[in-house]
mmCIF file of C-alpha atoms and ligand atoms in Angstrom:
data_model
loop_
_atom_site.group_PDB
_atom_site.id
_atom_site.type_symbol
_atom_site.label_atom_id
_atom_site.label_comp_id
_atom_site.label_asym_id
_atom_site.label_seq_id
_atom_site.Cartn_x
_atom_site.Cartn_y
_atom_site.Cartn_z
ATOM 1 C CA MET A 9 6.758 17.455 19.958
ATOM 2 C CA THR A 10 8.327 17.999 16.556
ATOM 3 C CA ASP A 11 6.208 19.269 13.655
ATOM 4 C CA LEU A 12 6.240 15.795 12.125
ATOM 5 C CA ALA A 13 5.059 14.212 15.359
ATOM 6 C CA VAL A 14 2.239 16.771 15.508
ATOM 7 C CA SER A 15 1.092 16.071 11.939
ATOM 8 C CA ARG A 16 1.207 12.364 12.636
ATOM 9 C CA GLN A 17 -1.018 12.830 15.686
ATOM 10 C CA GLN A 18 -3.425 14.868 13.556
ATOM 11 C CA ILE A 19 -3.650 12.131 10.934
ATOM 12 C CA LEU A 20 -4.155 9.461 13.588
ATOM 13 C CA LYS A 21 -6.970 11.607 14.987
ATOM 14 C CA ARG A 22 -8.555 11.877 11.510
ATOM 15 C CA ILE A 23 -8.351 8.090 11.192
ATOM 16 C CA GLU A 24 -9.882 7.627 14.626
ATOM 17 C CA ASN A 25 -12.739 10.035 13.879
ATOM 18 C CA ALA A 26 -13.436 8.373 10.533
ATOM 19 C CA CYS A 27 -13.531 4.996 12.260
ATOM 20 C CA THR A 28 -15.954 6.296 14.873
ATOM 21 C CA GLU A 29 -18.219 7.659 12.110
ATOM 22 C CA SER A 30 -18.266 4.213 10.484
ATOM 23 C CA ARG A 31 -18.595 2.377 13.798
ATOM 24 C CA ARG A 32 -15.279 0.633 13.246
ATOM 25 C CA PRO A 33 -12.633 0.091 15.941
ATOM 26 C CA ALA A 34 -9.752 2.562 15.382
ATOM 27 C CA ASN A 35 -7.159 -0.195 15.382
ATOM 28 C CA THR A 36 -8.601 -1.664 12.163
ATOM 29 C CA VAL A 37 -6.907 1.013 10.030
ATOM 30 C CA ARG A 38 -3.129 1.347 9.682
ATOM 31 C CA LEU A 39 -1.278 4.469 8.640
ATOM 32 C CA LEU A 40 1.315 4.068 5.897
ATOM 33 C CA ALA A 41 3.583 7.139 5.720
ATOM 34 C CA VAL A 42 4.348 7.881 2.058
ATOM 35 C CA SER A 43 7.903 9.216 2.044
ATOM 36 C CA LYS A 44 8.639 9.574 -1.686
ATOM 37 C CA GLN A 45 10.736 12.670 -2.364
ATOM 38 C CA GLN A 46 11.347 13.135 1.351
ATOM 39 C CA GLU A 47 14.822 13.006 2.873
ATOM 40 C CA ALA A 48 16.015 10.069 4.968
ATOM 41 C CA GLY A 49 16.273 12.486 7.911
ATOM 42 C CA GLN A 50 12.521 13.119 7.728
ATOM 43 C CA ILE A 51 11.861 9.386 7.824
ATOM 44 C CA ARG A 52 14.146 9.055 10.830
ATOM 45 C CA ALA A 53 12.299 11.847 12.623
ATOM 46 C CA LEU A 54 8.890 10.341 11.938
ATOM 47 C CA TYR A 55 10.109 6.916 13.036
ATOM 48 C CA ALA A 56 11.240 8.490 16.309
ATOM 49 C CA ALA A 57 7.651 9.714 16.691
ATOM 50 C CA GLY A 58 6.396 6.127 16.477
ATOM 51 C CA GLN A 59 5.776 5.579 12.755
ATOM 52 C CA ILE A 60 6.923 2.130 11.590
ATOM 53 C CA ALA A 61 5.453 1.645 8.091
ATOM 54 C CA PHE A 62 6.804 3.770 5.218
ATOM 55 C CA GLY A 63 5.826 3.683 1.533
ATOM 56 C CA GLU A 64 8.097 4.502 -1.397
ATOM 57 C CA ASN A 65 7.394 4.851 -5.139
ATOM 58 C CA TYR A 66 10.811 4.757 -6.781
ATOM 59 C CA VAL A 67 13.193 1.844 -6.319
ATOM 60 C CA GLN A 68 16.537 3.666 -6.586
ATOM 61 C CA GLU A 69 15.406 6.476 -4.319
ATOM 62 C CA ALA A 70 14.134 3.976 -1.747
ATOM 63 C CA LEU A 71 17.324 1.887 -1.753
ATOM 64 C CA ALA A 72 19.447 4.989 -1.185
ATOM 65 C CA LYS A 73 17.396 5.952 1.867
ATOM 66 C CA GLN A 74 17.243 2.408 3.211
ATOM 67 C CA ALA A 75 21.048 2.265 3.082
ATOM 68 C CA VAL A 76 21.324 5.071 5.655
ATOM 69 C CA LEU A 77 18.436 3.860 7.842
ATOM 70 C CA THR A 78 19.561 0.269 8.455
ATOM 71 C CA ASP A 79 19.617 0.864 12.228
ATOM 72 C CA LEU A 80 15.811 1.324 12.260
ATOM 73 C CA ALA A 81 13.240 -1.499 12.206
ATOM 74 C CA ILE A 82 11.185 0.144 9.464
ATOM 75 C CA GLU A 83 8.540 -1.840 7.593
ATOM 76 C CA TRP A 84 9.094 -0.887 3.933
ATOM 77 C CA HIS A 85 6.197 -0.818 1.479
ATOM 78 C CA PHE A 86 6.541 -0.334 -2.273
ATOM 79 C CA ILE A 87 3.594 1.499 -3.837
ATOM 80 C CA GLY A 88 4.956 2.673 -7.215
ATOM 81 C CA GLN A 89 4.725 1.275 -10.713
ATOM 82 C CA ILE A 90 6.790 -1.885 -11.115
ATOM 83 C CA GLN A 91 9.236 -2.444 -13.929
ATOM 84 C CA ARG A 92 10.046 -6.095 -14.383
ATOM 85 C CA ASN A 93 13.799 -5.524 -14.125
ATOM 86 C CA LYS A 94 13.290 -4.107 -10.597
ATOM 87 C CA THR A 95 11.574 -7.096 -9.031
ATOM 88 C CA ARG A 96 14.827 -8.488 -7.611
ATOM 89 C CA ASP A 97 15.413 -5.285 -5.615
ATOM 90 C CA LEU A 98 11.810 -5.290 -4.424
ATOM 91 C CA ALA A 99 12.038 -8.927 -3.334
ATOM 92 C CA ALA A 100 15.258 -8.257 -1.415
ATOM 93 C CA HIS A 101 14.518 -4.909 0.232
ATOM 94 C CA PHE A 102 10.807 -4.574 0.946
ATOM 95 C CA ASP A 103 8.245 -6.130 3.303
ATOM 96 C CA TRP A 104 5.208 -5.266 1.199
ATOM 97 C CA VAL A 105 4.490 -4.550 -2.474
ATOM 98 C CA HIS A 106 1.070 -2.927 -3.067
ATOM 99 C CA SER A 107 1.203 -2.388 -6.814
ATOM 100 C CA VAL A 108 1.238 -5.874 -8.324
ATOM 101 C CA ASP A 109 -1.070 -5.905 -11.327
ATOM 102 C CA ARG A 110 -0.037 -8.957 -13.329
ATOM 103 C CA LEU A 111 0.896 -12.545 -12.630
ATOM 104 C CA LEU A 112 4.375 -12.322 -14.145
ATOM 105 C CA ILE A 113 5.413 -9.735 -11.532
ATOM 106 C CA ALA A 114 4.092 -11.842 -8.648
ATOM 107 C CA GLU A 115 5.884 -14.913 -10.036
ATOM 108 C CA ARG A 116 9.175 -13.047 -10.259
ATOM 109 C CA LEU A 117 8.797 -11.626 -6.739
ATOM 110 C CA SER A 118 8.065 -15.090 -5.395
ATOM 111 C CA ALA A 119 10.996 -16.679 -7.222
ATOM 112 C CA GLN A 120 13.396 -13.914 -6.177
ATOM 113 C CA ARG A 121 12.346 -13.693 -2.525
ATOM 114 C CA SER A 122 14.944 -15.411 -0.381
ATOM 115 C CA GLY A 123 13.629 -18.296 1.707
ATOM 116 C CA ASP A 124 15.568 -16.772 4.634
ATOM 117 C CA LEU A 125 13.228 -13.781 4.694
ATOM 118 C CA LYS A 126 9.603 -13.701 5.777
ATOM 119 C CA PRO A 127 7.207 -14.087 2.852
ATOM 120 C CA LEU A 128 6.737 -10.857 0.886
ATOM 121 C CA ASN A 129 3.270 -9.347 1.440
ATOM 122 C CA LEU A 130 1.488 -8.512 -1.807
ATOM 123 C CA CYS A 131 -1.566 -6.520 -2.794
ATOM 124 C CA ILE A 132 -3.133 -6.563 -6.223
ATOM 125 C CA GLU A 133 -3.523 -3.066 -7.657
ATOM 126 C CA VAL A 134 -6.932 -2.571 -9.254
ATOM 127 C CA ASN A 135 -7.590 0.153 -11.821
ATOM 128 C CA ILE A 136 -11.028 0.843 -10.424
ATOM 129 C CA ASP A 137 -11.905 3.700 -12.801
ATOM 130 C CA GLY A 138 -10.521 2.070 -15.954
ATOM 131 C CA GLU A 139 -8.078 4.924 -16.565
ATOM 132 C CA ASP A 140 -5.778 4.388 -19.572
ATOM 133 C CA THR A 141 -2.775 6.056 -18.018
ATOM 134 C CA LYS A 142 -2.801 4.155 -14.781
ATOM 135 C CA GLY A 143 -1.382 0.837 -13.616
ATOM 136 C CA GLY A 144 -3.633 -1.757 -12.056
ATOM 137 C CA CYS A 145 -5.636 -4.658 -13.415
ATOM 138 C CA PRO A 146 -9.296 -4.422 -14.401
ATOM 139 C CA PRO A 147 -11.671 -5.442 -11.576
ATOM 140 C CA GLU A 148 -12.792 -8.478 -13.614
ATOM 141 C CA ALA A 149 -9.231 -9.848 -13.565
ATOM 142 C CA VAL A 150 -9.045 -9.995 -9.763
ATOM 143 C CA PRO A 151 -10.567 -13.472 -9.174
ATOM 144 C CA GLY A 152 -8.193 -15.152 -11.646
ATOM 145 C CA LEU A 153 -5.151 -13.343 -10.262
ATOM 146 C CA VAL A 154 -6.084 -14.214 -6.680
ATOM 147 C CA GLU A 155 -6.389 -17.838 -7.656
ATOM 148 C CA SER A 156 -2.938 -17.987 -9.272
ATOM 149 C CA MET A 157 -1.046 -15.680 -6.932
ATOM 150 C CA SER A 158 -2.240 -17.361 -3.759
ATOM 151 C CA ARG A 159 -0.495 -20.553 -4.869
ATOM 152 C CA LEU A 160 2.956 -18.949 -5.109
ATOM 153 C CA PRO A 161 5.557 -19.697 -2.408
ATOM 154 C CA ASN A 162 7.492 -16.922 -0.591
ATOM 155 C CA VAL A 163 4.655 -14.403 -0.941
ATOM 156 C CA ARG A 164 1.457 -13.778 1.051
ATOM 157 C CA LEU A 165 -1.432 -12.301 -0.867
ATOM 158 C CA ARG A 166 -3.025 -9.754 1.491
ATOM 159 C CA GLY A 167 -5.619 -7.831 -0.528
ATOM 160 C CA LEU A 168 -6.133 -4.939 -2.919
ATOM 161 C CA MET A 169 -4.660 -1.498 -3.554
ATOM 162 C CA VAL A 170 -6.678 1.221 -5.245
ATOM 163 C CA ILE A 171 -6.015 4.796 -6.423
ATOM 164 C CA PRO A 172 -9.298 6.296 -7.657
ATOM 165 C CA ALA A 173 -9.338 8.814 -10.528
ATOM 166 C CA LYS A 174 -8.715 12.450 -9.546
ATOM 167 C CA THR A 175 -11.946 13.663 -11.052
ATOM 168 C CA SER A 176 -14.455 11.177 -9.785
ATOM 169 C CA SER A 177 -17.129 10.178 -12.205
ATOM 170 C CA ASP A 178 -20.785 10.225 -11.268
ATOM 171 C CA GLY A 179 -22.257 6.986 -10.028
ATOM 172 C CA PRO A 180 -21.148 4.684 -7.239
ATOM 173 C CA ASP A 181 -18.201 5.791 -5.100
ATOM 174 C CA PRO A 182 -14.967 4.191 -6.401
ATOM 175 C CA PHE A 183 -13.982 3.197 -2.858
ATOM 176 C CA GLN A 184 -17.255 1.326 -2.474
ATOM 177 C CA ARG A 185 -16.714 -0.420 -5.796
ATOM 178 C CA ALA A 186 -13.262 -1.459 -4.581
ATOM 179 C CA GLN A 187 -14.789 -2.727 -1.356
ATOM 180 C CA ALA A 188 -17.214 -4.850 -3.359
ATOM 181 C CA VAL A 189 -14.343 -6.472 -5.298
ATOM 182 C CA PHE A 190 -12.474 -7.073 -2.025
ATOM 183 C CA GLU A 191 -15.526 -8.660 -0.374
ATOM 184 C CA GLN A 192 -16.256 -10.764 -3.443
ATOM 185 C CA VAL A 193 -12.921 -12.544 -2.930
ATOM 186 C CA ARG A 194 -13.896 -13.262 0.687
ATOM 187 C CA SER A 195 -16.834 -15.268 -0.605
ATOM 188 C CA PHE A 196 -14.582 -17.629 -2.613
ATOM 189 C CA HIS A 197 -14.272 -21.086 -1.211
ATOM 190 C CA SER A 198 -10.522 -20.755 -1.686
ATOM 191 C CA VAL A 199 -10.141 -17.287 -0.123
ATOM 192 C CA PRO A 200 -6.441 -16.678 0.644
ATOM 193 C CA GLU A 201 -5.636 -17.219 4.308
ATOM 194 C CA ASP A 202 -4.416 -13.669 4.910
ATOM 195 C CA TRP A 203 -6.866 -11.704 2.760
ATOM 196 C CA ASP A 204 -7.159 -8.776 5.169
ATOM 197 C CA THR A 205 -5.906 -5.605 3.470
ATOM 198 C CA LEU A 206 -7.713 -2.916 1.524
ATOM 199 C CA SER A 207 -5.076 -0.256 0.798
ATOM 200 C CA MET A 208 -6.864 2.938 -0.216
ATOM 201 C CA GLY A 209 -7.261 6.561 0.844
ATOM 202 C CA MET A 210 -4.653 9.339 0.759
ATOM 203 C CA SER A 211 -4.242 12.783 2.350
ATOM 204 C CA ALA A 212 -7.361 14.273 0.790
ATOM 205 C CA ASP A 213 -9.793 11.374 0.909
ATOM 206 C CA LEU A 214 -8.883 9.018 3.727
ATOM 207 C CA GLU A 215 -12.253 9.543 5.457
ATOM 208 C CA GLN A 216 -14.145 8.436 2.352
ATOM 209 C CA ALA A 217 -11.875 5.388 2.011
ATOM 210 C CA ILE A 218 -12.307 4.387 5.660
ATOM 211 C CA ALA A 219 -16.081 4.665 5.280
ATOM 212 C CA ALA A 220 -15.758 2.063 2.514
ATOM 213 C CA GLY A 221 -13.654 -0.339 4.571
ATOM 214 C CA ALA A 222 -10.033 0.726 3.955
ATOM 215 C CA THR A 223 -7.632 -1.050 6.331
ATOM 216 C CA MET A 224 -4.526 0.883 5.306
ATOM 217 C CA VAL A 225 -4.395 4.548 4.278
ATOM 218 C CA ARG A 226 -1.354 5.917 2.416
ATOM 219 C CA VAL A 227 -0.604 9.468 3.476
ATOM 220 C CA GLY A 228 2.192 11.714 2.186
ATOM 221 C CA THR A 229 1.400 15.418 1.871
ATOM 222 C CA ALA A 230 -0.691 15.716 5.033
ATOM 223 C CA LEU A 231 2.192 14.262 7.039
ATOM 224 C CA PHE A 232 5.312 15.738 5.474
ATOM 225 C CA GLY A 233 3.957 18.812 3.695
ATOM 226 C CA ALA A 234 4.059 19.384 -0.068
ATOM 227 C CA ARG A 235 6.647 17.450 -2.052
ATOM 228 C CA SER A 236 9.245 19.470 -3.911
ATOM 229 C CA ALA A 237 8.980 19.156 -7.683
ATOM 230 C CA LYS A 238 11.413 16.594 -9.045
HETATM 231 C C1 PLP B 303 2.083 9.719 -3.510
HETATM 232 C C2 PLP B 303 1.157 8.608 -3.221
HETATM 233 C C3 PLP B 303 0.335 8.615 -2.056
HETATM 234 C C4 PLP B 303 0.291 9.772 -1.082
HETATM 235 O O1 PLP B 303 -0.449 10.820 -1.604
HETATM 236 P P1 PLP B 303 -0.713 12.157 -0.745
HETATM 237 O O2 PLP B 303 -1.782 12.836 -1.498
HETATM 238 O O3 PLP B 303 0.576 12.917 -0.727
HETATM 239 O O4 PLP B 303 -1.140 11.756 0.610
HETATM 240 C C5 PLP B 303 -0.456 7.500 -1.822
HETATM 241 N N1 PLP B 303 -0.472 6.441 -2.664
HETATM 242 C C6 PLP B 303 0.284 6.402 -3.775
HETATM 243 C C7 PLP B 303 0.217 5.196 -4.658
HETATM 244 C C8 PLP B 303 1.108 7.483 -4.095
HETATM 245 O O5 PLP B 303 1.831 7.431 -5.219
#
């Protein structure tokens, strides 16, 4: 096995162990390989090891890599901050966008998604720790956004994406607070049909996220090694 295949097996084992701890079936958590600042060749190698879903943070960088990987059936996820002038590229070249935090962005993605493609899967990014510097909507905004976004054509609203603060504050675990917001939507009488995704947990904290119900963990460093400074 290649080094990348070995690290992938190790992460899958961590996911499986975390699921066992929480008495969840292992197939309820997907691994998203975060390939920002990694070469297309690395993505190709990891794909050969069985990894299908890859996450990117920067539109131009992602498009350049996609252009040389068109022979692979990769599922592309966008997890970076969204500038409104980039929505057309996202709508044309991705399968998922995790970082939607305002209605205008969802409306543009819906309008720009070609009817020939499958609907674009969306998650609402929630700023769970109320950090000034971070994207994401406040938790209180989630019900209203769900209501409006689930009516848009050409997109499927799947759930929430969360990146907790680096230095966690005292008090309830941010992953558990995110889980509460996610579950709250399930109790709506108009819960979106495909509300099934809680995207949270990274290299250092995926166990904690899985304990709080994460269904997709986004792992970069633990798979590929440290990213080179840009
Ligand atoms: C970079 C990044 C990750 C991966 O983080 P690692 O610590 O390298 O696993 C996950 N999610 C988002 C939104 C990121 O930007």
